[in-house]
PDB file of C-alpha atoms and ligand atoms in Angstrom:
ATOM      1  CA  UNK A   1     -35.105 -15.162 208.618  1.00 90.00           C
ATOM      2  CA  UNK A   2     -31.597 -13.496 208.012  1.00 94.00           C
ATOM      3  CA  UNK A   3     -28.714 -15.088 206.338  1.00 95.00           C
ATOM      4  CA  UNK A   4     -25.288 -14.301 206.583  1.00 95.00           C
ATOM      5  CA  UNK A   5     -22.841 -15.440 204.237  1.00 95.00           C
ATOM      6  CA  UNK A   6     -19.076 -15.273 205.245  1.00 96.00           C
ATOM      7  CA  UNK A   7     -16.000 -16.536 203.599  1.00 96.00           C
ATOM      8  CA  UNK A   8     -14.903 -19.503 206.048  1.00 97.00           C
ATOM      9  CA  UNK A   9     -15.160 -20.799 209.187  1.00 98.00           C
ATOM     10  CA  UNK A  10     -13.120 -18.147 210.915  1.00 98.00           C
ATOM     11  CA  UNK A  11     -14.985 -15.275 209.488  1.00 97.00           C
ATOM     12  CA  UNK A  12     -18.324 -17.276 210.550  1.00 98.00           C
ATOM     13  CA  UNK A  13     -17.187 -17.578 214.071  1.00 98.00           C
ATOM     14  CA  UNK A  14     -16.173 -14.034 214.217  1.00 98.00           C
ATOM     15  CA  UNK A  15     -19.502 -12.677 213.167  1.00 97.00           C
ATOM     16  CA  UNK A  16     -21.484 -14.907 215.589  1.00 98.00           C
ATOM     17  CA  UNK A  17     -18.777 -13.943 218.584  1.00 98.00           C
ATOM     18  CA  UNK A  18     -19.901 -10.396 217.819  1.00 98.00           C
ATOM     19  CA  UNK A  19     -23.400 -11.221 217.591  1.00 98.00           C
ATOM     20  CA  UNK A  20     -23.236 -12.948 221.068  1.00 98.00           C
ATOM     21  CA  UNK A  21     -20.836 -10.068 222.589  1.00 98.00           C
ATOM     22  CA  UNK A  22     -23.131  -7.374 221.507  1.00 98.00           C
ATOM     23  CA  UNK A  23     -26.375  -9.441 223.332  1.00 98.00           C
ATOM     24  CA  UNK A  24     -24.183  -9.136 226.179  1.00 98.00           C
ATOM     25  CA  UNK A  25     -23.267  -5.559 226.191  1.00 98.00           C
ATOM     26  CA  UNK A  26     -26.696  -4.604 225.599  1.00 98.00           C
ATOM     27  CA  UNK A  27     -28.173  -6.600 228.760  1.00 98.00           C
ATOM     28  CA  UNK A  28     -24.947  -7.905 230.972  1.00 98.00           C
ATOM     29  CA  UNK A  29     -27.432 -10.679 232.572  1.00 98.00           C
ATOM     30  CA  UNK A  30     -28.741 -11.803 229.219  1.00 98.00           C
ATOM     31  CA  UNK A  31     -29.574 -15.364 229.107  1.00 98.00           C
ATOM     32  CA  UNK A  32     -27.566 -17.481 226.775  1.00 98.00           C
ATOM     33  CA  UNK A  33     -28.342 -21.138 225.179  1.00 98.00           C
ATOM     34  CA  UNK A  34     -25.489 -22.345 224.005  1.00 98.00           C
ATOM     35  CA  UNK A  35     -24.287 -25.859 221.464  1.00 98.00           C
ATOM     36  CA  UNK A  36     -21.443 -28.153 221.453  1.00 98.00           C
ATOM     37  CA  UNK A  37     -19.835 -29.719 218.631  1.00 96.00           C
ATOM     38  CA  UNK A  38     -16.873 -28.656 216.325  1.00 96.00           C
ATOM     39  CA  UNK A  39     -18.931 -25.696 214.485  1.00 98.00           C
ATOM     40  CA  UNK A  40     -19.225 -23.243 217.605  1.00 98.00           C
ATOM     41  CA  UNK A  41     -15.598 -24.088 218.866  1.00 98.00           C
ATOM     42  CA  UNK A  42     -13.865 -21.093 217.211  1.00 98.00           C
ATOM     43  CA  UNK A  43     -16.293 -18.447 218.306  1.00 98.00           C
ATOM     44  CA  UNK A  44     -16.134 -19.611 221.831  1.00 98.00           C
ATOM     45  CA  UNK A  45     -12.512 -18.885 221.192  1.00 98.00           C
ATOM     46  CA  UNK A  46     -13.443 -15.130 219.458  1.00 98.00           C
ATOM     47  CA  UNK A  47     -15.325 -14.408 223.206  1.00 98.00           C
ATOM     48  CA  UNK A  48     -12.760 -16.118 224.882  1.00 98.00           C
ATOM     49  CA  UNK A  49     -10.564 -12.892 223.219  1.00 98.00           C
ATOM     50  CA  UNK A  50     -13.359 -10.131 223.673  1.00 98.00           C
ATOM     51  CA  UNK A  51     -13.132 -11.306 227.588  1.00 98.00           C
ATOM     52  CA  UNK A  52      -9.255 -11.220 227.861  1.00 98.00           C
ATOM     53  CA  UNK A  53      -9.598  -7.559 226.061  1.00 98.00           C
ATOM     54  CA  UNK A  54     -11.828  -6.198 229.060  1.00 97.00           C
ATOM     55  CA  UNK A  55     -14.818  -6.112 226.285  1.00 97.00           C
ATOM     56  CA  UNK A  56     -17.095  -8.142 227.670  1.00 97.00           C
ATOM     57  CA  UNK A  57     -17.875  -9.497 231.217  1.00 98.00           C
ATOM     58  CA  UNK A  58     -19.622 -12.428 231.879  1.00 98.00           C
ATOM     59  CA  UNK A  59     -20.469 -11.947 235.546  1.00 98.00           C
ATOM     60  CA  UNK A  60     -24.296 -11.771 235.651  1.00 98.00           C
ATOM     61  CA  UNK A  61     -24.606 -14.248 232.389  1.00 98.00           C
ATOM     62  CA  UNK A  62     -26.821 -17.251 233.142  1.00 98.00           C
ATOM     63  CA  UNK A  63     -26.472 -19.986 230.334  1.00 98.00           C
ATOM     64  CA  UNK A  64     -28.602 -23.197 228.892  1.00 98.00           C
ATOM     65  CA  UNK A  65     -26.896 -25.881 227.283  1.00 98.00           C
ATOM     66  CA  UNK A  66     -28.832 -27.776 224.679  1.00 98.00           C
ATOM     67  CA  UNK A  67     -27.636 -31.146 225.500  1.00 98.00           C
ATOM     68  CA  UNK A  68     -25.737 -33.915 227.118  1.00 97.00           C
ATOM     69  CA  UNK A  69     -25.412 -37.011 226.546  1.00 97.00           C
ATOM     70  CA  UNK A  70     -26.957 -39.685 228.785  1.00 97.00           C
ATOM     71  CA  UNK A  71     -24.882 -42.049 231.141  1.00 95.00           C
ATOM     72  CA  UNK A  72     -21.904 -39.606 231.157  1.00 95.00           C
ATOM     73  CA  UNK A  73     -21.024 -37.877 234.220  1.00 93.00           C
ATOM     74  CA  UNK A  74     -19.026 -34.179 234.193  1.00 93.00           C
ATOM     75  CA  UNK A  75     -15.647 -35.530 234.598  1.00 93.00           C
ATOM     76  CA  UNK A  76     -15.918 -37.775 231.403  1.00 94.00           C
ATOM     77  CA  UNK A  77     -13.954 -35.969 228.948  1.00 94.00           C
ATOM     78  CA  UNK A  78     -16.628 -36.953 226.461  1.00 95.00           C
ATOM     79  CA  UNK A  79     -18.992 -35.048 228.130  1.00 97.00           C
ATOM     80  CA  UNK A  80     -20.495 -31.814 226.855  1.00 97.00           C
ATOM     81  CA  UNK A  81     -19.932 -30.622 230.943  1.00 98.00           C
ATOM     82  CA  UNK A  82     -16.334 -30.681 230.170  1.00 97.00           C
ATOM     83  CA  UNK A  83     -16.371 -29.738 226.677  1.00 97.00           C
ATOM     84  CA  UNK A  84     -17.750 -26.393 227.709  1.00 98.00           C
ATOM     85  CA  UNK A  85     -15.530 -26.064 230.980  1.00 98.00           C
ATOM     86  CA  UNK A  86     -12.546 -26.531 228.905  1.00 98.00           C
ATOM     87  CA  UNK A  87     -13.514 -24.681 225.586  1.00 98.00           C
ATOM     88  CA  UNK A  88     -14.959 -21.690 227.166  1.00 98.00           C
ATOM     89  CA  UNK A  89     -16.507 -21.741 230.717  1.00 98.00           C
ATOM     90  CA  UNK A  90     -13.237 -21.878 232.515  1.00 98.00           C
ATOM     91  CA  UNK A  91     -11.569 -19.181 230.157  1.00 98.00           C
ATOM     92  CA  UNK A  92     -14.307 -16.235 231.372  1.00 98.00           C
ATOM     93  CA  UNK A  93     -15.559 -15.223 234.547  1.00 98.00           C
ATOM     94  CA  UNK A  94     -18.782 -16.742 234.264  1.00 98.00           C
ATOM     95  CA  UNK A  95     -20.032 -17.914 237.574  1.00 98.00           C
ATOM     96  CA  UNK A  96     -20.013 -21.236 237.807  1.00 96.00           C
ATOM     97  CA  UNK A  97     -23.665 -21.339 239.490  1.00 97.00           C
ATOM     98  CA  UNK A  98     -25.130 -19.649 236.334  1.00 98.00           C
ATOM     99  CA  UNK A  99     -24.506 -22.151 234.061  1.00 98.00           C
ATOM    100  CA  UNK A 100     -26.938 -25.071 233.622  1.00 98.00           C
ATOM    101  CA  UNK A 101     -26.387 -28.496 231.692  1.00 98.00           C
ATOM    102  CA  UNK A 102     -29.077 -31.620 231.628  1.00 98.00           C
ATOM    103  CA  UNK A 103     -27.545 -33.878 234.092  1.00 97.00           C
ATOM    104  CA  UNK A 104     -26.917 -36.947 231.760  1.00 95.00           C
ATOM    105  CA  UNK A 105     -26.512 -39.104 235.391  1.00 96.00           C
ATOM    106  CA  UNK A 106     -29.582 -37.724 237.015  1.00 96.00           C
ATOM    107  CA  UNK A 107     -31.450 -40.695 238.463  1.00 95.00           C
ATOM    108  CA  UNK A 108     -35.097 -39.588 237.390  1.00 97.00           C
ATOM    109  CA  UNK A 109     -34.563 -38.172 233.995  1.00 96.00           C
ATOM    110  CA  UNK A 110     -37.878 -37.170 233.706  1.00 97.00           C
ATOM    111  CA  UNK A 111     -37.545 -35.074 236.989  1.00 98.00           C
ATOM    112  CA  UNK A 112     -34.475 -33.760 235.457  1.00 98.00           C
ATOM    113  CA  UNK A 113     -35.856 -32.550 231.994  1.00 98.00           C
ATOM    114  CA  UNK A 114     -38.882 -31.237 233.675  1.00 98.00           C
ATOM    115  CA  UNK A 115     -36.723 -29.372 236.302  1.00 98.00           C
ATOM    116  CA  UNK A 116     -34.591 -27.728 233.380  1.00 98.00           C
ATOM    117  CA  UNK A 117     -37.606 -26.605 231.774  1.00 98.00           C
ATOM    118  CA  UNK A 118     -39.049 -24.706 234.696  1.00 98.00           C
ATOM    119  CA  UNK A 119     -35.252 -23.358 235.285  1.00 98.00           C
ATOM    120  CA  UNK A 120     -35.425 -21.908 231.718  1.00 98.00           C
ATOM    121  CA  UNK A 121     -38.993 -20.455 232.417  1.00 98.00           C
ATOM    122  CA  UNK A 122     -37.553 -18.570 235.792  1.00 98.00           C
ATOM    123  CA  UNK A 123     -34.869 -17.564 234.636  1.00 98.00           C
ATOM    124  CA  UNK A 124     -37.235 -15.248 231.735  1.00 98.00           C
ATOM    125  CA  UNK A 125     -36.759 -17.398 228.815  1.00 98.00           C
ATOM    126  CA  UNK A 126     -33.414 -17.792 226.744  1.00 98.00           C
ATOM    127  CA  UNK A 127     -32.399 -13.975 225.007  1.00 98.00           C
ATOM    128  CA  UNK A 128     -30.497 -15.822 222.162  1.00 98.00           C
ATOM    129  CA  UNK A 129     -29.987 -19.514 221.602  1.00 98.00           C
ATOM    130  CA  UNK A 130     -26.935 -20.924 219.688  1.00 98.00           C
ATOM    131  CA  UNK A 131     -27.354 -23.981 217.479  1.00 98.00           C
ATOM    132  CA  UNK A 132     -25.334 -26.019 215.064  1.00 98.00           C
ATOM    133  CA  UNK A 133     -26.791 -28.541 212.468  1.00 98.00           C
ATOM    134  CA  UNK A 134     -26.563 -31.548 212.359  1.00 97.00           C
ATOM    135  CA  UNK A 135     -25.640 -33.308 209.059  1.00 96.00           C
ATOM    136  CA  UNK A 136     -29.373 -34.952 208.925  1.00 96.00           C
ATOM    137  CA  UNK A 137     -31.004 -31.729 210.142  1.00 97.00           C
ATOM    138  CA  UNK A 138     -30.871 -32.293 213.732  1.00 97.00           C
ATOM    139  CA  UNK A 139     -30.353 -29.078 216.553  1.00 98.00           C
ATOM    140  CA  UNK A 140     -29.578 -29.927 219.801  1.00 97.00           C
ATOM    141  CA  UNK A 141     -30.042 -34.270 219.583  1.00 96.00           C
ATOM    142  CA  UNK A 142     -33.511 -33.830 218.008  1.00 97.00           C
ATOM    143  CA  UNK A 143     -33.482 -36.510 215.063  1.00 96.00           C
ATOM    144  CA  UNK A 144     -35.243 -36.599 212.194  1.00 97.00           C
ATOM    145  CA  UNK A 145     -39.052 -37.466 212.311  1.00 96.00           C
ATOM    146  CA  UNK A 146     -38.854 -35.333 215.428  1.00 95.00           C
ATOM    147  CA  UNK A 147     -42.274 -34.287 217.469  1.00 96.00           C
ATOM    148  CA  UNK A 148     -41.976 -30.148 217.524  1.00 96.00           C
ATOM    149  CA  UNK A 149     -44.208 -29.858 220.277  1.00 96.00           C
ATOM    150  CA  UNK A 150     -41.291 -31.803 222.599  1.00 97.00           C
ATOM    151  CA  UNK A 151     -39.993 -30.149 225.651  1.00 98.00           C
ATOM    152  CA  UNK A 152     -36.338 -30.931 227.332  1.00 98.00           C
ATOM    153  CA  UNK A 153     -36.582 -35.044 227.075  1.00 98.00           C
ATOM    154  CA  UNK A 154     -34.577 -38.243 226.533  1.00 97.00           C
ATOM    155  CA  UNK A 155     -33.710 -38.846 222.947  1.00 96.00           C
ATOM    156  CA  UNK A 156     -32.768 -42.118 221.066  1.00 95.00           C
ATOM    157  CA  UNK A 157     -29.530 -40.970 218.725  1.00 95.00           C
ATOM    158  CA  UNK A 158     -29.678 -42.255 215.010  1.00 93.00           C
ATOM    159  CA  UNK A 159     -27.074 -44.335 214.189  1.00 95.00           C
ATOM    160  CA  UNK A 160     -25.703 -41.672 211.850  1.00 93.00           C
ATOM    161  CA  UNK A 161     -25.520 -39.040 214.402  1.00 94.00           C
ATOM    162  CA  UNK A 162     -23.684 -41.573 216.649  1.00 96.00           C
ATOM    163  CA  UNK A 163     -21.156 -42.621 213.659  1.00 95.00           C
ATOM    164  CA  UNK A 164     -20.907 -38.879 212.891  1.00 93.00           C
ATOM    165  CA  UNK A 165     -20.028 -38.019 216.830  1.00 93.00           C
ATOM    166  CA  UNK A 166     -17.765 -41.277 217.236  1.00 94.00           C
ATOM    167  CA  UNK A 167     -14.582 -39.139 215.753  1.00 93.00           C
ATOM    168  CA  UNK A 168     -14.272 -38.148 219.098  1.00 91.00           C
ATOM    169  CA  UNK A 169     -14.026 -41.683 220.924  1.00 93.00           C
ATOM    170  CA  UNK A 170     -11.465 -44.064 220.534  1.00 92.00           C
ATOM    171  CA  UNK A 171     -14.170 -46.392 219.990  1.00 93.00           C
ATOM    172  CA  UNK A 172     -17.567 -46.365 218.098  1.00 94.00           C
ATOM    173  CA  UNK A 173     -19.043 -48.441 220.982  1.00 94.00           C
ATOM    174  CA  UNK A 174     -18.194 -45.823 223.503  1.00 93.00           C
ATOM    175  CA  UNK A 175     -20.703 -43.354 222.166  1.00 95.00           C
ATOM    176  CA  UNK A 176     -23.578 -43.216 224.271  1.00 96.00           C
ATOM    177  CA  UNK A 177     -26.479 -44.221 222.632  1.00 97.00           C
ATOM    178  CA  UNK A 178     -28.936 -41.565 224.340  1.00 97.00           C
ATOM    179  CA  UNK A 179     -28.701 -37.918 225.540  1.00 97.00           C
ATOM    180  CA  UNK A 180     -31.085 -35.252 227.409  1.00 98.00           C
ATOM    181  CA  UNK A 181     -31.838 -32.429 224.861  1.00 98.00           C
ATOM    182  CA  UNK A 182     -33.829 -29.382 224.665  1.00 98.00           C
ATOM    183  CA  UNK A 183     -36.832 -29.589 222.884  1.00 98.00           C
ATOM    184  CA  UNK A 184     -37.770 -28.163 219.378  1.00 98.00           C
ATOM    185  CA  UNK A 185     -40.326 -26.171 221.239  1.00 98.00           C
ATOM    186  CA  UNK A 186     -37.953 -25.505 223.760  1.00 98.00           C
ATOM    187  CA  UNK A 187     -35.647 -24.308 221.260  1.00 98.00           C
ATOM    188  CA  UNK A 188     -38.541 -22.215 219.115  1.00 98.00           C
ATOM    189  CA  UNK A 189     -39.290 -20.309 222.587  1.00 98.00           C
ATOM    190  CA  UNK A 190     -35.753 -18.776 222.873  1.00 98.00           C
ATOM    191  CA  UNK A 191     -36.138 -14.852 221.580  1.00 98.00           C
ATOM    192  CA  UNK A 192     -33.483 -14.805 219.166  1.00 98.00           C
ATOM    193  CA  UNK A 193     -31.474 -17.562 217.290  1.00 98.00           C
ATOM    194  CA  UNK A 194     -28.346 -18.017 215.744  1.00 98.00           C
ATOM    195  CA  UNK A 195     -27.606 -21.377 213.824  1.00 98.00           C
ATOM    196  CA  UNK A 196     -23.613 -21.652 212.616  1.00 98.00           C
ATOM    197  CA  UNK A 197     -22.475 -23.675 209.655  1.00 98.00           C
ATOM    198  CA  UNK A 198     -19.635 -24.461 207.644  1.00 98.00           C
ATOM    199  CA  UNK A 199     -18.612 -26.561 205.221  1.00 98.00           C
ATOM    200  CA  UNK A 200     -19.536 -28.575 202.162  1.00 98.00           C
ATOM    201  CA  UNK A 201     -20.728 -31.120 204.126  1.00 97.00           C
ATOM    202  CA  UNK A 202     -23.325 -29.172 205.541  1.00 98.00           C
ATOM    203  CA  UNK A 203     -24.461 -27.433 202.207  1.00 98.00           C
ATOM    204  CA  UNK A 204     -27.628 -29.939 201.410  1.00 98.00           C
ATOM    205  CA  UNK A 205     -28.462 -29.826 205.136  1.00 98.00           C
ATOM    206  CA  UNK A 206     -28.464 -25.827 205.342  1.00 98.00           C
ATOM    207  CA  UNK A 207     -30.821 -25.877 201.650  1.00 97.00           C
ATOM    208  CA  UNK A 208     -32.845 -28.321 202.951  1.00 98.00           C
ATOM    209  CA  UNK A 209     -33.699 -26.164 206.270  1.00 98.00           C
ATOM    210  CA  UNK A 210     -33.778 -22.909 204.647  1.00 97.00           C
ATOM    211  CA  UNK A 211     -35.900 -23.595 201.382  1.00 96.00           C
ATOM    212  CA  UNK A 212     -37.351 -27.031 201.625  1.00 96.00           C
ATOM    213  CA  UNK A 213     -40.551 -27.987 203.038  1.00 97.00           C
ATOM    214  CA  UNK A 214     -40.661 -27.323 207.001  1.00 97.00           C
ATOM    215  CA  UNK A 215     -41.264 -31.111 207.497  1.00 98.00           C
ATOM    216  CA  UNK A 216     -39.848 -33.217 211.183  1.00 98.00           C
ATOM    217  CA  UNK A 217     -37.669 -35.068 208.186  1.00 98.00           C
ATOM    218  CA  UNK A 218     -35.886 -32.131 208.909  1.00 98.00           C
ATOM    219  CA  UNK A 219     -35.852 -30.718 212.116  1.00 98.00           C
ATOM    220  CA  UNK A 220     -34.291 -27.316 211.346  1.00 98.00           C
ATOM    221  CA  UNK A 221     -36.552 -26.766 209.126  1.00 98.00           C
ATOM    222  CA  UNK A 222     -39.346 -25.592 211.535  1.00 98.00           C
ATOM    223  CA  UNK A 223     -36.420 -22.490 211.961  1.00 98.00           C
ATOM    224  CA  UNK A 224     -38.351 -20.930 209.103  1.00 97.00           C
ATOM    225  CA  UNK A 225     -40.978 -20.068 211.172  1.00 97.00           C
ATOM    226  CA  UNK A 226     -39.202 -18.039 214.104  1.00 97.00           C
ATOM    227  CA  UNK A 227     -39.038 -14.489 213.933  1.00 96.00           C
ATOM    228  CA  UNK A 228     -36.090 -13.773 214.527  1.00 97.00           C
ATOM    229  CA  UNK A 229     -33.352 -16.420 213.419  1.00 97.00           C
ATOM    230  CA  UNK A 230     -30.386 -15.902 211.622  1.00 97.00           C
ATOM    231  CA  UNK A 231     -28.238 -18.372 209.953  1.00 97.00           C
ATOM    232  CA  UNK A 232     -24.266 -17.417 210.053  1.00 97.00           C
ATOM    233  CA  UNK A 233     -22.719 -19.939 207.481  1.00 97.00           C
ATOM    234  CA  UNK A 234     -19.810 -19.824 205.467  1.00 96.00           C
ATOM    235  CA  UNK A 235     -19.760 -19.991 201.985  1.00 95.00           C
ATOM    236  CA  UNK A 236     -19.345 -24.173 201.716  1.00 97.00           C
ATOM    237  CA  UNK A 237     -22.182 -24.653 203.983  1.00 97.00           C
ATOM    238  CA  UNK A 238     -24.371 -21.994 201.723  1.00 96.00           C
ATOM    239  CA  UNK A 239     -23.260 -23.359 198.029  1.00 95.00           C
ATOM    240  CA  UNK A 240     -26.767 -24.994 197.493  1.00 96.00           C
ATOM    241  CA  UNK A 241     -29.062 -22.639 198.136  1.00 95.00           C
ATOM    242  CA  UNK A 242     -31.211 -20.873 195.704  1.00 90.00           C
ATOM    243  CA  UNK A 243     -32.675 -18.395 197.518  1.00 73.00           C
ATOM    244  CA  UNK A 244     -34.784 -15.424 196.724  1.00 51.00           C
ATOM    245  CA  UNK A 245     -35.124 -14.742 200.414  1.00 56.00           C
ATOM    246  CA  UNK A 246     -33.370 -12.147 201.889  1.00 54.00           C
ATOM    247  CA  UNK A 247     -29.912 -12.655 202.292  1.00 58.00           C
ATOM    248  CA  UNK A 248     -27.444 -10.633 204.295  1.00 62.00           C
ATOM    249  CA  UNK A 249     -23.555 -11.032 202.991  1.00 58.00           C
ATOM    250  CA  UNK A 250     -21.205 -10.808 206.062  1.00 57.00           C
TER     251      UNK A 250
HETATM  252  P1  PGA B 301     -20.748 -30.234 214.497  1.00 73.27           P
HETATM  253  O1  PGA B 301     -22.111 -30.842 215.032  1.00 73.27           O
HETATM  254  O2  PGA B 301     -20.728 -28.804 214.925  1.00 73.27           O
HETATM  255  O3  PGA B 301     -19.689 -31.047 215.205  1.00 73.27           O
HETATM  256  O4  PGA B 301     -20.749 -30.394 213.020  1.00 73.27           O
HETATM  257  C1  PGA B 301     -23.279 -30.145 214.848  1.00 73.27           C
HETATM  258  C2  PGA B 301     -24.436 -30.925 215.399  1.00 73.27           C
HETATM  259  O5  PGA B 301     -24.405 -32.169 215.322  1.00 73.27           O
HETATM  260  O6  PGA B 301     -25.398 -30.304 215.891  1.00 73.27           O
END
């Protein structure tokens, strides 16, 4: 496991834009799983200036989301469809046919998650997966007490995971209740990952995942054992840790 510590959120985005860019240069039709959520917002916008400076093209990129939530369709504004049309897809030249989202309307779910499983398979397996954290440990929607050996499936959202995500809907009761997600061993198959953090809020979180127990209390934690992950938080998110492991500053 690799840590990087950099001074705030701008300087973690930067690092994981590069990080991302670089994956691209070295293989142009790498394979990319990519998050939603505030934390990966401003290195979307770091590509979003690599593409617009002729350094990187996104042509033969095929991508993975991790999620969606369940009930919305792409046009909802709420969606994470739209979220990643607006925040980066439509910004690059990224074929539109390369990029792959659950479908949170798809009639048989279970059709749908097994479907996006056997896409990720074909395609060669994800090169490097993005994640954020969630406050109570979660990547991608799965909770706490989570099953590791889970593939792409429907997931119940804890109430503090829907409180946390209500900030953006007008009301609490909009939040959807359920979502498709990638599952942990979904996630642990991708070749390389990159979780992003920031903040003091997610200090307790990002000690909890990187030197407590690896426990399905916290889902990150089962991070520790993938060979090649690398956390890029800032210094809020890494002002609990301890650690005697090896850790990289920025
Ligand atoms: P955030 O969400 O980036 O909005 O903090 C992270 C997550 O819930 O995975």
């Amino acid at each position: 496991m690799r840590i990087m510590i950099l001074k705030d959120y701008n300087e973690m985005s930067k690092k994981a834009a590069k990080i991302l860019a670089s994956q691209v240069i070295l293989k142009p039709n790498s394979i990319l799983g990519l998050a939603t959520g505030s934390t990966p917002v401003g290195m979307y916008n770091e590509l979003i200036k690599f593409y617009n400076a002729n350094e990187i093209d996104f042509s033969e990129v095929k991508t993975f989301n991790l999620d969606e939530y369940y009930g919305l369709n792409k046009n909802n504004e709420q969606s994470y469809y739209y979220f990643m049309m607006n925040n980066f897809f439509k910004h690059v030249n990224i074929n539109l046919q390369n990029i792959n989202i659950p479908n949170g309307m798809a009639e048989d779910i279970e059709k749908e998650c097994f479907e996006y499983e056997e896409k990720i398979l074909q395609s060669g397996g994800i090169d490097i997966q993005v994640l954020g954290i969630g406050a109570n440990g979660h990547i991608g929607f799965n909770e706490p007490d989570v099953n590791f050996e889970a593939s792409t499936h429907l997931v119940e959202l804890e109430e503090s995971t829907i409180k946390a995500n209500s900030r953006f809907f007008k009301y609490i009761d909009e939040v959807p209740k359920k979502a498709i997600s990638m599952g942990m061993k979904t996630i642990m198959q991708s070749k390389q990952i990159i979780l992003l953090a920031s903040g003091k809020n997610k200090a307790e979180v990002i000690k909890n995942a990187i030197e407590g127990k690896i426990t399905p209390t916290v889902p990150a934690s089962i991070l520790q054992l993938h060979t090649n992950v690398t956390f890029i938080i800032d210094e809020a998110a890494a002002s609990k840790l301890e650690s005697k492991i090896e850790v990289a500053y920025g």
